Structure formats: structure tokens, C-alpha cells
Amino acid sequence: MTETRDYRPTVFLPKTDFPMKAGLPQKEPGILARWEEIGLYEKLRAAREGREKFILHDGPPYANGDMHIGHALNHVLKDTVVRTQSLLGKDAPYVPGWDCHGLPIEWKIEELYRKKKKNKNEVEPKEFRKECRDYAQKWVDVQREQLKRLGIGGRWDKPYLTMRPEAEGAIVAELHKFAETGQLYRGAKPVMWSPVEETALADAEVEYQDLTDSPQIDVAFEIVESPIEELVGAHAVIWTTTPWTIPVNQALAYGPDVSYWLVRANDGRDYLVAFKLVEDFLKRTGLNFRDSGDSIPNTDSELAAFVGKLHFKGSDLAGTVTRHPMHRLGGFYAKPRPLLPGDFVTTDSGTGIVHMAPDHGEDDFDLCRAHGIDPVFAVMGDGRYRDDWLWLGADDVDADGKERRRSVINKPFNSPEGPICSDLREAGALLSASADYAHSYPHSWRSKAKVVYRCTPQWFIAIDEKLGHIDGAPTLRGRAMEEIANTRFVPEKGRRRLSSMVEGRPDWLISRQRAWGVPLALFVHRESGELLVDPEANARIQQAIAAETVDAWEEARAAEFLGPDRNPDDYEMVTDILDVWFDSGSTHAFVLESDEWPELQSPADLYLEGSDQHRGWFQSSLLESCGTRGRAPYKAVLTHGFTMDAKGFKQSKSLGNTTDPNKVMEQFGADIIRLWALSVDFTEDHRIGDEILKGVGDTYRKLRNTFRYLLGALGDFDYDKEAVNFADMPELERYMLHRLSLLDANLRRAIDDFDFNEYVRALSEFTNEDLSAFFFDVRKDRLYCDDPKGLERRAYRTVLDILFQALIRYISPVLVYTAEEVWSTRFPDRDSIHLEELHVLPGEWPDEALATRFDALRELRETVTEAIEPLRREKTIRSGLEADIIVPESAVPAGFSDAELADLFITATVTRGQGDGVTVSRTSDHKCGRCWRLLPEVTEDGALCGRCDGVVAEMDANA
RNA sequence: GGGCCGGUAGCUCAGUUGGUUAGAGCGCACCCCUGAUAAGGGUGAGGUCGCAAGUUCAAAUCUUGCUCGGCCCA
């Protein structure tokens, strides 16, 4: 009789060439090449011309080394901000930049010299800087290619570099603004100084290492004068870990609120020591009480017995004067060493009396300056004492009787057997000396050598002077604080972090004694010591540097810069260079305000960097801009955390737990890294690792397959001929447009909040839950089997088209390559998805009443699938299509027919019953040979249902 | 050592001003489909909310201490 016909060719299956497997590592470079070929970035600029601008200003990464995961995260976030703003229709240009000057690069070049046994001092500064410049340029080029490969869109043909001569000239111009407005001063202040590199170091250039063999000594200073009679002739004891500072001791400090005790020791002397530290003191020195009856009081009553006896409050010590252990040498050492009150004195360690060397400590300097005691500048740049310094220890003499001048960080110099200690011991002043103290001590992060505090002439920007040139502004610090209050912070906690740093910071030390950087192009009058303030001279300097690079700043040209009315011999030319934070703090000036990038403007809408930049770029930019312009260079600041390894630990090369984004791109593709960066909570520290990347890959495949389905279902869709009006659509289609409207609002809010985690999550959940598991599944039958001319199938495809148009735009800032691949598959003749804007969705789509009914229906649907499950387990039925369902009448939302329910539940039939549970049984109907539904109208398995019969008949007729 | 920030299922994340049984997606296990097929659908098992005290009728949520991790600083 009737042989079973194979109806497969009559079913409208999705058809597309878009592959399920992505092959991103192979595919992405080709897509990137095409973008460059068509000039995508320029096309986008042209397309958005005249629109509202959104300026994200790029914080310059340092031009050294390959792109690492931190760069990748940072740039993906920046790119996503730019692309999402562009999706909203704004003109959002992106000009990337690099930080090129500074010690790390200089150090690299010096390292190369050392390998070649070449001495830096024998090389012309110009030649040396040229090598630094070439080195920086090399890494700029490397990083640029890596960032492009990541899919970061921007002005790659003209990035800003801090070493471009135009930038160097502009940075000098910014410095001159500070000079011309009186905010710049030269001060002698102890700064972190590396004797090895012979330069002052910024905080960021210093690292702390734990030492266990540092020297510690107790030194007695004889009291020669005091309002307290018992103290005269006694000894004040200081404790220090830096014996080398004793030669420049100038005073002692006590804590006004600290309690002191005069210890009558068994060596016959009386020692003044903080009460709380007596025990430690005796232990270190091996001394004991002179009278066996004395002991350290343990109880309050024992202590009370001492009060008024040999027990003093710190403030009582005012007016007490000691003399230096080496006072017999006369001169500097013969001067009195007064006891001064210092709030910084604690009783955590030592003796509660602190020796003051204003040359070598911040507290020391400040306290001494307040009492008219000046530093003596005895230690030179290489860490050695001046040749003419009177005393450094008698045995610091070589075999020929010639004095050896050792660096102060030299270990033997500071050792208990060293020259300082030996002489102190001989003078009877050394009460203890050992080399076993454990603490952390600052080292240069480049040379790993110890650094010291050293007083040197340095240039500072004053933080607490009134800003006379800016109307209504208080001090620089004050204005910066006001501007922090006016700035948006994402996340909000960044505000507190930045303000507490600005609140507590000292004046800005901007000078460095190095070669690779922008000069502090200033003249100082030799006689008056005054800074030359001459806008015309300054302009000549700026122009020369902008034209010829920093090489223009050389002695030979002093006359040219000073002009005909001044004698170059009268002026000292400053040869220091600027802190690189001043360079990058000025980017808003030489990038955002520059004519070279007319697409930019200032202030920027957003600065976006890692949370470490609260100390760095956010702050230097804020101070630079407030000092010169009286306002912040940004309207908003977004910070991200750091990327840890899979277990939440810091990534480091030495631990071998780093994830290299370049390798991830090779292995999985740039889109995977991008999706990862946007999936984690970047406002906090977050992790990366194999398992996490695998999960990201799963999310990616689901999104990709959703697009593959849409492409397949819409392969032959012709909007003009097929589209159905909203009003004519079935309710499910209208409900999906409601859901899309919600998603759209959600995503737009996420864009405004820079909440990309939410953005990706919302998008991913929508495709999983609303589309794949619900809408696509329910409408599968209609797509495959309905009459193509029928309203229902056309309505479905119309919504699929709407979904496609929306989703491809939503995903385009995230999966930049895949979005393009999808777009070009559907529209091979169009330029790029990345030129598109979000559509404004029709206001008629949201329908709360409809949504309430469908939301309830989906809940019922869950109950139904749950009820079907046991029958499938026992193999009574295989799929829901074989199930007859009875649902409680009361559980069904209004307005659904039984047939609609069967469609929505993907079951054979649905009827309503009175009970409160769902009943499931196997249907007795037969299976349609084409659509596989089990329906009463199908006479036998394999025969056709009415719908399929009609469709097949028409196809046959047209064949 | 100090300041600030964080610790919720295997993973990525939600959890309003303290208020039923702490949620989602993914993964995993099991099942179905074999006409989205290296895809699709379903069901299920996973949590002492870092630990310990405290406040409260009630704590993932508030307080304190500790611990682990991070950033910045010394």
C-alpha cells in the first residue's frame, strides 16, 4: 500500500554556512586585516561626526615588555566602554598612548652597556637618550600589535607617546605654568636616595625587603644641662639601626607624653630611657640595676612608688641638652645636642629617645628645621661622606694611612666592629652593638641595593600654597579635594581612596637626577637663588624642545634661551629631569587639548585604570590639572581590580602562575579573553585560570550557536515580503518583544553603570532561558513545518529578525570578531557591524498585562515538565510530544486555549481538570510522518496531519 | 607594621533599609531527542554564606576579634 515517504526534504530546517566551531585563532587575524583595509576606525569617526561626544582618555601603559593580563583586562574594559557608548550613537574616539620616559627603560639600556663593558658616562647624553628612545619605540610597536590583535579599536596610526617632541615641549610648558604661578620651589628635603644609581627615587621605585641582620646600637649622650638637677651628668640613650647617621647627629627627640625613667645602672652611670623600654634596654646592653633592691615595677603600686623619684614625663625634659659622644673633636661635634619634643616618638622599640640627623630622616628634618637646625649635606650622591668630614672612625684608614671613604650602605662601615662603633665604644658611648635586627628596609627595585634618606636640593610642587592665579581656589590640595567631590567614581569606594591619599600626601617631589626624561627646563639666578620667571624665555625653551626633543636643553644654548638681555653666566641651568608621573599627569594637556587630535576634548568623560592608579595617574593628573587649570581633567573615574591566578593569589613570573593573554589568544582567541574580562567582577580583584576559561568558552559557544540558529532560520528571510506587523502577531511573539524590551532597558542601564558583568550575564541568560529553552524550542515546529506563507511562521521569523538585529548589536562590543563574522555571514555587502547603533525599540512592545500572563504560564510550564519526567524515567513516554496533560483549571492564566497550551508545553494535548495536580499519560494518537506531532487527526503513524498535508501538497504542486 | 578593600554552590555572579526553606547561569550526574547534531531539551545533586564571639524575636546582611587574599604605604 502506501510506502512511507521520507518527508525530510519538505521540512524547513535552518540552513547556514556559519560553522558551529569557531576557530577564532585562525579567523580573527583575517577579520582584523579587513578592518584595517576598509579603515573601520575612520569610518566610525565619520559616521558619528557631530554627535554627542564621549571621551575616554587612555592612561599610558609603560613602553616596556609584552602585553600582560593586566593590560589586556584594562584595554578590553576601555574598548568596551568606547564601543558601548558608540552603540548608543555617541562619538567615542579612542586615542591610545604610551609612557616612554623614566628609570626602567634607562636601566635597561644601562644593563646593555654593562654587558658590553661600556660606561654610561663615556657616552654622549644625546646618544644615550637615542637608545632609550629606540628601546621605548620598539615596545610601543610590540604592544600596539598585541592590543590590536585583542580587538581594541582606536587611533593606532597616531597614538600619543610622552616622548614625541611635541609632547616633551608641552610637558615643559606645563612645568612652566607651575613655575610662572609660584607653585614651584627648590627645597632641601630628605628623599629616598639610591647611592648605587645616584638618584632620588620615587616611592614606586622603592621596594621593601625583610632583613634579619641589620645593625642595632645603643648610644649614650651625656646630659650637660637640664632643668632637672638629677639629669645633669646622666646619659640619654638613643637606639638606631643606622650607625652611619651618628656622624651627622644634631639633636635628640623625646615624646612629650612618654614616661621616662632614670636607670641607675651597675656600670655606675645613670641612663635616661623610656619607662616601657627599660627591660629591653637592659637586655640588649647586659646592664643591671646598681642596687639589688631596684627592679622594674610590675604593678601599678610599684610604679606609683617611683613617680616623683627618678621618673619623668617627657615634657619635663624640655631644656635638657646633651653633647655628642665625639664632642672632644671640637667644631661640629662640640655643638650642643638639645632634646627636642617629637610627636613621632613611640615606645614600640628602641629607648624612647630618638637621635636626630636632619640630613637623613623626614621627621628629623622637620623637627630640626622647626628649631633652627639645618642639614649639613655631608653624604654625597654616591653614598660616601664628604672628604672633609671631620670624623668617620679612626680605623677608616688604609695601610698607607689614607682615609677610606666608604658608602654609608656598606656593611663593614656599619658593623659592630666598624669604624663608627669602634670609636663610640672607645669614647665610652656604645652601650650595645649587634647585627641581628629584623625589619624591612627599603631597596631600589631596579638595583636591589639599599637606599637611604638623603637631604639634597630637589624641586617640589607646593601642595598647600594658595592658588593665586585661579579665582576662588584655595590651595592645590584644597582644590583637588573639591574636584574629587565633583567627580563620579565607579565603584564609589574609589572616591574615599583617592581623597584619603590626596589629603595626606606631602609636596610633590618632581625632580630626578637622571638622563631619560623631560628636563626641568628652568634657570636659577646664581646670586639671588631665584627661579627665573620669564614667559618669553620659557616660550623659547618650549618651542625648541617641541621641535628638537629634549636634546635641545643643553648648556651651549643657555644664551639663546635667556635672550639678549641676560648674561648666561649669571644663571644656573637646572639639569634634573621630571618625575615621569608629571609626564603622564600632563597627558590631558598635550593630548586632550591638542590640535593634533581634534576629535578629543577636555575634560575627559572617563579615566579608567587599575586601582593602583589612585596613587599614580588619577592623582598626578588631578594635581597637574588642578594646579594649572583649577579643575580635574576627568568627569568620572572607573577603577578595576587586579587579576589573580585560579586560586586567588597574585600572579608572578617567579611563581610561574601567570596567564599570558597572548597565549590565550593563540589558543582560544581574543573574543574569549574579552568575554572573560567582561564576565568577572572587575571592580574587585578577580581570577583567571583553565577552569574559568573553559567556562567562558562554554558561554561563548552558547552565544555563538544562538546566532548560528538565527542565521539558519533567517537564511532566506525577506523582510519586505514576509514581515508581519506587531499588531498582527500571535501573543507569544508579542511577549518575546516585551522580553526584548526589558533586556534592552537592562543593557542600556548596564552601559550607563559600566556594569559589563551584568551586561554579559543578562545577555547570556536571555539567550539561554528566553530563547533557546523556551521561544526557539516552542516555535521549532512552526519554523520547520508551517506554511511559509502563513502568518504565524512569518510572525515568528519577523521576531527572529528583530532579535537578530538587536542581539548582534548587543554582542558586538563584547565578541568583536564573532559579531563581525555573524554580520558578514548575513550581510556580506555591508561594511561592518561596528558601525551600527542600537535601535530604539518601539514603545508599543512592552505589555505588562501580557507579560504577567506569560510569566505565570512559564511557571506552569515548569510544573508540567517536572510532572512528565517520571513517565520518561519509566520509559512510558520518550518525549513530551507523546504526553497528554491535564492541568488544574485554576493554574492556567486567562486567555490560553488548550491547543495553545499544547504548543507552549510541547506536548500532545492539554486539557483542564479540577484537581490541583498535573496529570500525565501517554497519548493514544498517532505520529505525523512529517512534523512528528501526535494528533487525533493523524490516522496512523507516518500519515500526515492536516497542516502538513496542505503544505506538502502545495510543495508537490510547485515541484 | 599601618590604611583601605574583599572572602556566598566545582566556576562566574545575584542577594534591597537585618525578615519564610540563601538564588541564577554555567559545569557536573542522569535521562530524552537525533530535523539547531562536536548542537537542542528535561530532571537532579551541590552551600556551616572564610572562622569565632556578640547585638537582636530574627544575621549572608549589624559589631568586635581572628584568618586568608589583594592594593597602597612604611
PDB file of N, CA and C in Angstrom, chain A residues 342-404:
ATOM      1  N   GLY A 342      59.204  65.497  70.087  1.00  0.00           N
ATOM      2  CA  GLY A 342      58.737  64.985  68.797  1.00  0.00           C
ATOM      3  C   GLY A 342      57.503  64.098  68.963  1.00  0.00           C
ATOM      4  N   ASP A 343      56.429  64.470  68.288  1.00  0.00           N
ATOM      5  CA  ASP A 343      55.191  63.678  68.380  1.00  0.00           C
ATOM      6  C   ASP A 343      55.356  62.287  67.791  1.00  0.00           C
ATOM      7  N   PHE A 344      56.334  62.144  66.939  1.00  0.00           N
ATOM      8  CA  PHE A 344      56.522  60.854  66.250  1.00  0.00           C
ATOM      9  C   PHE A 344      57.228  59.822  67.128  1.00  0.00           C
ATOM     10  N   VAL A 345      57.732  60.238  68.289  1.00  0.00           N
ATOM     11  CA  VAL A 345      58.457  59.302  69.148  1.00  0.00           C
ATOM     12  C   VAL A 345      57.475  58.306  69.776  1.00  0.00           C
ATOM     13  N   THR A 346      57.805  57.018  69.628  1.00  0.00           N
ATOM     14  CA  THR A 346      56.939  55.992  70.205  1.00  0.00           C
ATOM     15  C   THR A 346      57.746  55.118  71.156  1.00  0.00           C
ATOM     16  N   THR A 347      57.056  54.251  71.839  1.00  0.00           N
ATOM     17  CA  THR A 347      57.747  53.308  72.726  1.00  0.00           C
ATOM     18  C   THR A 347      57.584  51.886  72.201  1.00  0.00           C
ATOM     19  N   ASP A 348      57.443  51.763  70.871  1.00  0.00           N
ATOM     20  CA  ASP A 348      57.343  50.432  70.265  1.00  0.00           C
ATOM     21  C   ASP A 348      58.675  49.694  70.300  1.00  0.00           C
ATOM     22  N   SER A 349      59.744  50.441  70.094  1.00  0.00           N
ATOM     23  CA  SER A 349      61.057  49.819  70.082  1.00  0.00           C
ATOM     24  C   SER A 349      62.077  50.896  70.419  1.00  0.00           C
ATOM     25  N   GLY A 350      63.337  50.491  70.609  1.00  0.00           N
ATOM     26  CA  GLY A 350      64.380  51.453  70.904  1.00  0.00           C
ATOM     27  C   GLY A 350      64.388  51.838  72.372  1.00  0.00           C
ATOM     28  N   THR A 351      64.621  53.145  72.625  1.00  0.00           N
ATOM     29  CA  THR A 351      64.734  53.609  74.001  1.00  0.00           C
ATOM     30  C   THR A 351      63.758  54.720  74.328  1.00  0.00           C
ATOM     31  N   GLY A 352      62.970  55.110  73.303  1.00  0.00           N
ATOM     32  CA  GLY A 352      62.048  56.217  73.539  1.00  0.00           C
ATOM     33  C   GLY A 352      62.720  57.572  73.380  1.00  0.00           C
ATOM     34  N   ILE A 353      64.010  57.540  73.053  1.00  0.00           N
ATOM     35  CA  ILE A 353      64.708  58.775  72.702  1.00  0.00           C
ATOM     36  C   ILE A 353      65.331  58.528  71.331  1.00  0.00           C
ATOM     37  N   VAL A 354      65.069  59.442  70.409  1.00  0.00           N
ATOM     38  CA  VAL A 354      65.457  59.205  69.030  1.00  0.00           C
ATOM     39  C   VAL A 354      66.542  60.182  68.624  1.00  0.00           C
ATOM     40  N   HIS A 355      67.584  59.648  68.001  1.00  0.00           N
ATOM     41  CA  HIS A 355      68.663  60.534  67.564  1.00  0.00           C
ATOM     42  C   HIS A 355      68.259  61.185  66.247  1.00  0.00           C
ATOM     43  N   MET A 356      68.571  62.471  66.153  1.00  0.00           N
ATOM     44  CA  MET A 356      68.092  63.264  65.027  1.00  0.00           C
ATOM     45  C   MET A 356      69.236  63.625  64.087  1.00  0.00           C
ATOM     46  N   ALA A 357      69.103  63.136  62.840  1.00  0.00           N
ATOM     47  CA  ALA A 357      70.046  63.531  61.795  1.00  0.00           C
ATOM     48  C   ALA A 357      69.207  64.181  60.698  1.00  0.00           C
ATOM     49  N   PRO A 358      69.091  65.494  60.708  1.00  0.00           N
ATOM     50  CA  PRO A 358      68.172  66.159  59.770  1.00  0.00           C
ATOM     51  C   PRO A 358      68.502  65.876  58.305  1.00  0.00           C
ATOM     52  N   ASP A 359      69.697  65.428  58.050  1.00  0.00           N
ATOM     53  CA  ASP A 359      70.057  65.062  56.681  1.00  0.00           C
ATOM     54  C   ASP A 359      69.382  63.780  56.222  1.00  0.00           C
ATOM     55  N   HIS A 360      68.994  62.934  57.164  1.00  0.00           N
ATOM     56  CA  HIS A 360      68.657  61.573  56.769  1.00  0.00           C
ATOM     57  C   HIS A 360      67.328  61.034  57.281  1.00  0.00           C
ATOM     58  N   GLY A 361      66.443  61.909  57.639  1.00  0.00           N
ATOM     59  CA  GLY A 361      65.122  61.437  58.040  1.00  0.00           C
ATOM     60  C   GLY A 361      64.109  62.565  57.922  1.00  0.00           C
ATOM     61  N   GLU A 362      62.905  62.216  57.520  1.00  0.00           N
ATOM     62  CA  GLU A 362      61.883  63.244  57.343  1.00  0.00           C
ATOM     63  C   GLU A 362      61.514  63.897  58.671  1.00  0.00           C
ATOM     64  N   ASP A 363      61.265  63.042  59.686  1.00  0.00           N
ATOM     65  CA  ASP A 363      60.899  63.577  60.999  1.00  0.00           C
ATOM     66  C   ASP A 363      62.041  64.421  61.545  1.00  0.00           C
ATOM     67  N   ASP A 364      63.249  63.892  61.375  1.00  0.00           N
ATOM     68  CA  ASP A 364      64.441  64.575  61.850  1.00  0.00           C
ATOM     69  C   ASP A 364      64.532  65.957  61.223  1.00  0.00           C
ATOM     70  N   PHE A 365      64.351  65.970  59.904  1.00  0.00           N
ATOM     71  CA  PHE A 365      64.474  67.217  59.176  1.00  0.00           C
ATOM     72  C   PHE A 365      63.452  68.249  59.661  1.00  0.00           C
ATOM     73  N   ASP A 366      62.211  67.783  59.755  1.00  0.00           N
ATOM     74  CA  ASP A 366      61.133  68.703  60.131  1.00  0.00           C
ATOM     75  C   ASP A 366      61.338  69.251  61.543  1.00  0.00           C
ATOM     76  N   LEU A 367      61.679  68.353  62.472  1.00  0.00           N
ATOM     77  CA  LEU A 367      61.824  68.778  63.862  1.00  0.00           C
ATOM     78  C   LEU A 367      63.006  69.740  64.000  1.00  0.00           C
ATOM     79  N   CYS A 368      64.110  69.387  63.376  1.00  0.00           N
ATOM     80  CA  CYS A 368      65.293  70.235  63.480  1.00  0.00           C
ATOM     81  C   CYS A 368      65.056  71.587  62.819  1.00  0.00           C
ATOM     82  N   ARG A 369      64.411  71.580  61.679  1.00  0.00           N
ATOM     83  CA  ARG A 369      64.153  72.836  60.996  1.00  0.00           C
ATOM     84  C   ARG A 369      63.310  73.752  61.889  1.00  0.00           C
ATOM     85  N   ALA A 370      62.356  73.153  62.582  1.00  0.00           N
ATOM     86  CA  ALA A 370      61.491  73.928  63.460  1.00  0.00           C
ATOM     87  C   ALA A 370      62.293  74.545  64.606  1.00  0.00           C
ATOM     88  N   HIS A 371      63.467  73.973  64.913  1.00  0.00           N
ATOM     89  CA  HIS A 371      64.287  74.509  65.991  1.00  0.00           C
ATOM     90  C   HIS A 371      65.571  75.131  65.460  1.00  0.00           C
ATOM     91  N   GLY A 372      65.542  75.508  64.192  1.00  0.00           N
ATOM     92  CA  GLY A 372      66.663  76.254  63.622  1.00  0.00           C
ATOM     93  C   GLY A 372      67.920  75.448  63.386  1.00  0.00           C
ATOM     94  N   ILE A 373      67.779  74.135  63.270  1.00  0.00           N
ATOM     95  CA  ILE A 373      68.961  73.309  62.999  1.00  0.00           C
ATOM     96  C   ILE A 373      68.905  72.844  61.555  1.00  0.00           C
ATOM     97  N   ASP A 374      69.950  73.177  60.781  1.00  0.00           N
ATOM     98  CA  ASP A 374      69.944  72.870  59.354  1.00  0.00           C
ATOM     99  C   ASP A 374      70.744  71.615  59.036  1.00  0.00           C
ATOM    100  N   PRO A 375      70.383  70.960  57.926  1.00  0.00           N
ATOM    101  CA  PRO A 375      71.172  69.803  57.492  1.00  0.00           C
ATOM    102  C   PRO A 375      72.566  70.246  57.070  1.00  0.00           C
ATOM    103  N   VAL A 376      73.496  69.296  57.048  1.00  0.00           N
ATOM    104  CA  VAL A 376      74.887  69.659  56.745  1.00  0.00           C
ATOM    105  C   VAL A 376      75.379  69.094  55.415  1.00  0.00           C
ATOM    106  N   PHE A 377      74.563  68.280  54.746  1.00  0.00           N
ATOM    107  CA  PHE A 377      74.900  67.748  53.408  1.00  0.00           C
ATOM    108  C   PHE A 377      76.254  67.059  53.386  1.00  0.00           C
ATOM    109  N   ALA A 378      76.504  66.195  54.343  1.00  0.00           N
ATOM    110  CA  ALA A 378      77.820  65.566  54.432  1.00  0.00           C
ATOM    111  C   ALA A 378      77.938  64.334  53.545  1.00  0.00           C
ATOM    112  N   VAL A 379      76.784  63.692  53.221  1.00  0.00           N
ATOM    113  CA  VAL A 379      76.839  62.478  52.410  1.00  0.00           C
ATOM    114  C   VAL A 379      76.604  62.844  50.948  1.00  0.00           C
ATOM    115  N   MET A 380      77.498  62.336  50.094  1.00  0.00           N
ATOM    116  CA  MET A 380      77.426  62.689  48.677  1.00  0.00           C
ATOM    117  C   MET A 380      76.515  61.712  47.916  1.00  0.00           C
ATOM    118  N   GLY A 381      76.352  62.017  46.644  1.00  0.00           N
ATOM    119  CA  GLY A 381      75.414  61.234  45.828  1.00  0.00           C
ATOM    120  C   GLY A 381      75.744  59.760  45.747  1.00  0.00           C
ATOM    121  N   ASP A 382      77.022  59.422  45.818  1.00  0.00           N
ATOM    122  CA  ASP A 382      77.395  58.013  45.702  1.00  0.00           C
ATOM    123  C   ASP A 382      77.369  57.319  47.067  1.00  0.00           C
ATOM    124  N   GLY A 383      76.909  58.042  48.094  1.00  0.00           N
ATOM    125  CA  GLY A 383      76.749  57.418  49.393  1.00  0.00           C
ATOM    126  C   GLY A 383      77.965  57.560  50.293  1.00  0.00           C
ATOM    127  N   ARG A 384      79.017  58.243  49.804  1.00  0.00           N
ATOM    128  CA  ARG A 384      80.195  58.443  50.645  1.00  0.00           C
ATOM    129  C   ARG A 384      80.121  59.793  51.338  1.00  0.00           C
ATOM    130  N   TYR A 385      80.752  59.851  52.516  1.00  0.00           N
ATOM    131  CA  TYR A 385      80.829  61.142  53.195  1.00  0.00           C
ATOM    132  C   TYR A 385      81.801  62.051  52.458  1.00  0.00           C
ATOM    133  N   ARG A 386      81.548  63.344  52.594  1.00  0.00           N
ATOM    134  CA  ARG A 386      82.455  64.342  52.035  1.00  0.00           C
ATOM    135  C   ARG A 386      83.870  64.107  52.551  1.00  0.00           C
ATOM    136  N   ASP A 387      84.866  64.375  51.698  1.00  0.00           N
ATOM    137  CA  ASP A 387      86.256  64.164  52.098  1.00  0.00           C
ATOM    138  C   ASP A 387      86.631  64.965  53.333  1.00  0.00           C
ATOM    139  N   ASP A 388      86.013  66.109  53.488  1.00  0.00           N
ATOM    140  CA  ASP A 388      86.437  66.977  54.584  1.00  0.00           C
ATOM    141  C   ASP A 388      85.641  66.736  55.866  1.00  0.00           C
ATOM    142  N   TRP A 389      84.842  65.685  55.876  1.00  0.00           N
ATOM    143  CA  TRP A 389      84.057  65.479  57.094  1.00  0.00           C
ATOM    144  C   TRP A 389      84.968  65.013  58.216  1.00  0.00           C
ATOM    145  N   LEU A 390      84.781  65.610  59.382  1.00  0.00           N
ATOM    146  CA  LEU A 390      85.752  65.526  60.456  1.00  0.00           C
ATOM    147  C   LEU A 390      85.960  64.118  60.991  1.00  0.00           C
ATOM    148  N   TRP A 391      84.889  63.411  61.202  1.00  0.00           N
ATOM    149  CA  TRP A 391      85.038  62.117  61.881  1.00  0.00           C
ATOM    150  C   TRP A 391      84.186  61.034  61.238  1.00  0.00           C
ATOM    151  N   LEU A 392      84.807  59.937  60.903  1.00  0.00           N
ATOM    152  CA  LEU A 392      84.059  58.784  60.413  1.00  0.00           C
ATOM    153  C   LEU A 392      84.630  57.510  60.997  1.00  0.00           C
ATOM    154  N   GLY A 393      85.455  57.648  62.016  1.00  0.00           N
ATOM    155  CA  GLY A 393      86.049  56.461  62.621  1.00  0.00           C
ATOM    156  C   GLY A 393      87.529  56.394  62.364  1.00  0.00           C
ATOM    157  N   ALA A 394      88.286  56.151  63.409  1.00  0.00           N
ATOM    158  CA  ALA A 394      89.735  56.231  63.322  1.00  0.00           C
ATOM    159  C   ALA A 394      90.338  55.164  62.435  1.00  0.00           C
ATOM    160  N   ASP A 395      89.697  54.002  62.384  1.00  0.00           N
ATOM    161  CA  ASP A 395      90.333  52.946  61.613  1.00  0.00           C
ATOM    162  C   ASP A 395      89.841  52.904  60.176  1.00  0.00           C
ATOM    163  N   ASP A 396      89.156  53.959  59.788  1.00  0.00           N
ATOM    164  CA  ASP A 396      88.747  54.015  58.385  1.00  0.00           C
ATOM    165  C   ASP A 396      89.920  54.568  57.567  1.00  0.00           C
ATOM    166  N   VAL A 397      91.014  53.874  57.698  1.00  0.00           N
ATOM    167  CA  VAL A 397      92.252  54.327  57.078  1.00  0.00           C
ATOM    168  C   VAL A 397      92.911  53.104  56.485  1.00  0.00           C
ATOM    169  N   ASP A 398      93.417  53.212  55.263  1.00  0.00           N
ATOM    170  CA  ASP A 398      94.032  52.029  54.670  1.00  0.00           C
ATOM    171  C   ASP A 398      95.498  51.895  55.104  1.00  0.00           C
ATOM    172  N   ALA A 399      96.194  50.915  54.550  1.00  0.00           N
ATOM    173  CA  ALA A 399      97.550  50.590  55.007  1.00  0.00           C
ATOM    174  C   ALA A 399      98.500  51.771  54.854  1.00  0.00           C
ATOM    175  N   ASP A 400      98.241  52.622  53.849  1.00  0.00           N
ATOM    176  CA  ASP A 400      99.118  53.753  53.631  1.00  0.00           C
ATOM    177  C   ASP A 400      98.719  54.963  54.471  1.00  0.00           C
ATOM    178  N   GLY A 401      97.798  54.744  55.351  1.00  0.00           N
ATOM    179  CA  GLY A 401      97.366  55.851  56.190  1.00  0.00           C
ATOM    180  C   GLY A 401      96.399  56.788  55.495  1.00  0.00           C
ATOM    181  N   LYS A 402      95.910  56.360  54.334  1.00  0.00           N
ATOM    182  CA  LYS A 402      94.978  57.197  53.580  1.00  0.00           C
ATOM    183  C   LYS A 402      93.539  56.815  53.980  1.00  0.00           C
ATOM    184  N   GLU A 403      92.732  57.815  54.176  1.00  0.00           N
ATOM    185  CA  GLU A 403      91.372  57.535  54.616  1.00  0.00           C
ATOM    186  C   GLU A 403      90.545  56.865  53.528  1.00  0.00           C
ATOM    187  N   ARG A 404      89.817  55.871  53.957  1.00  0.00           N
ATOM    188  CA  ARG A 404      88.880  55.236  53.024  1.00  0.00           C
ATOM    189  C   ARG A 404      87.515  55.829  53.272  1.00  0.00           C
TER     190      ARG A 404
END
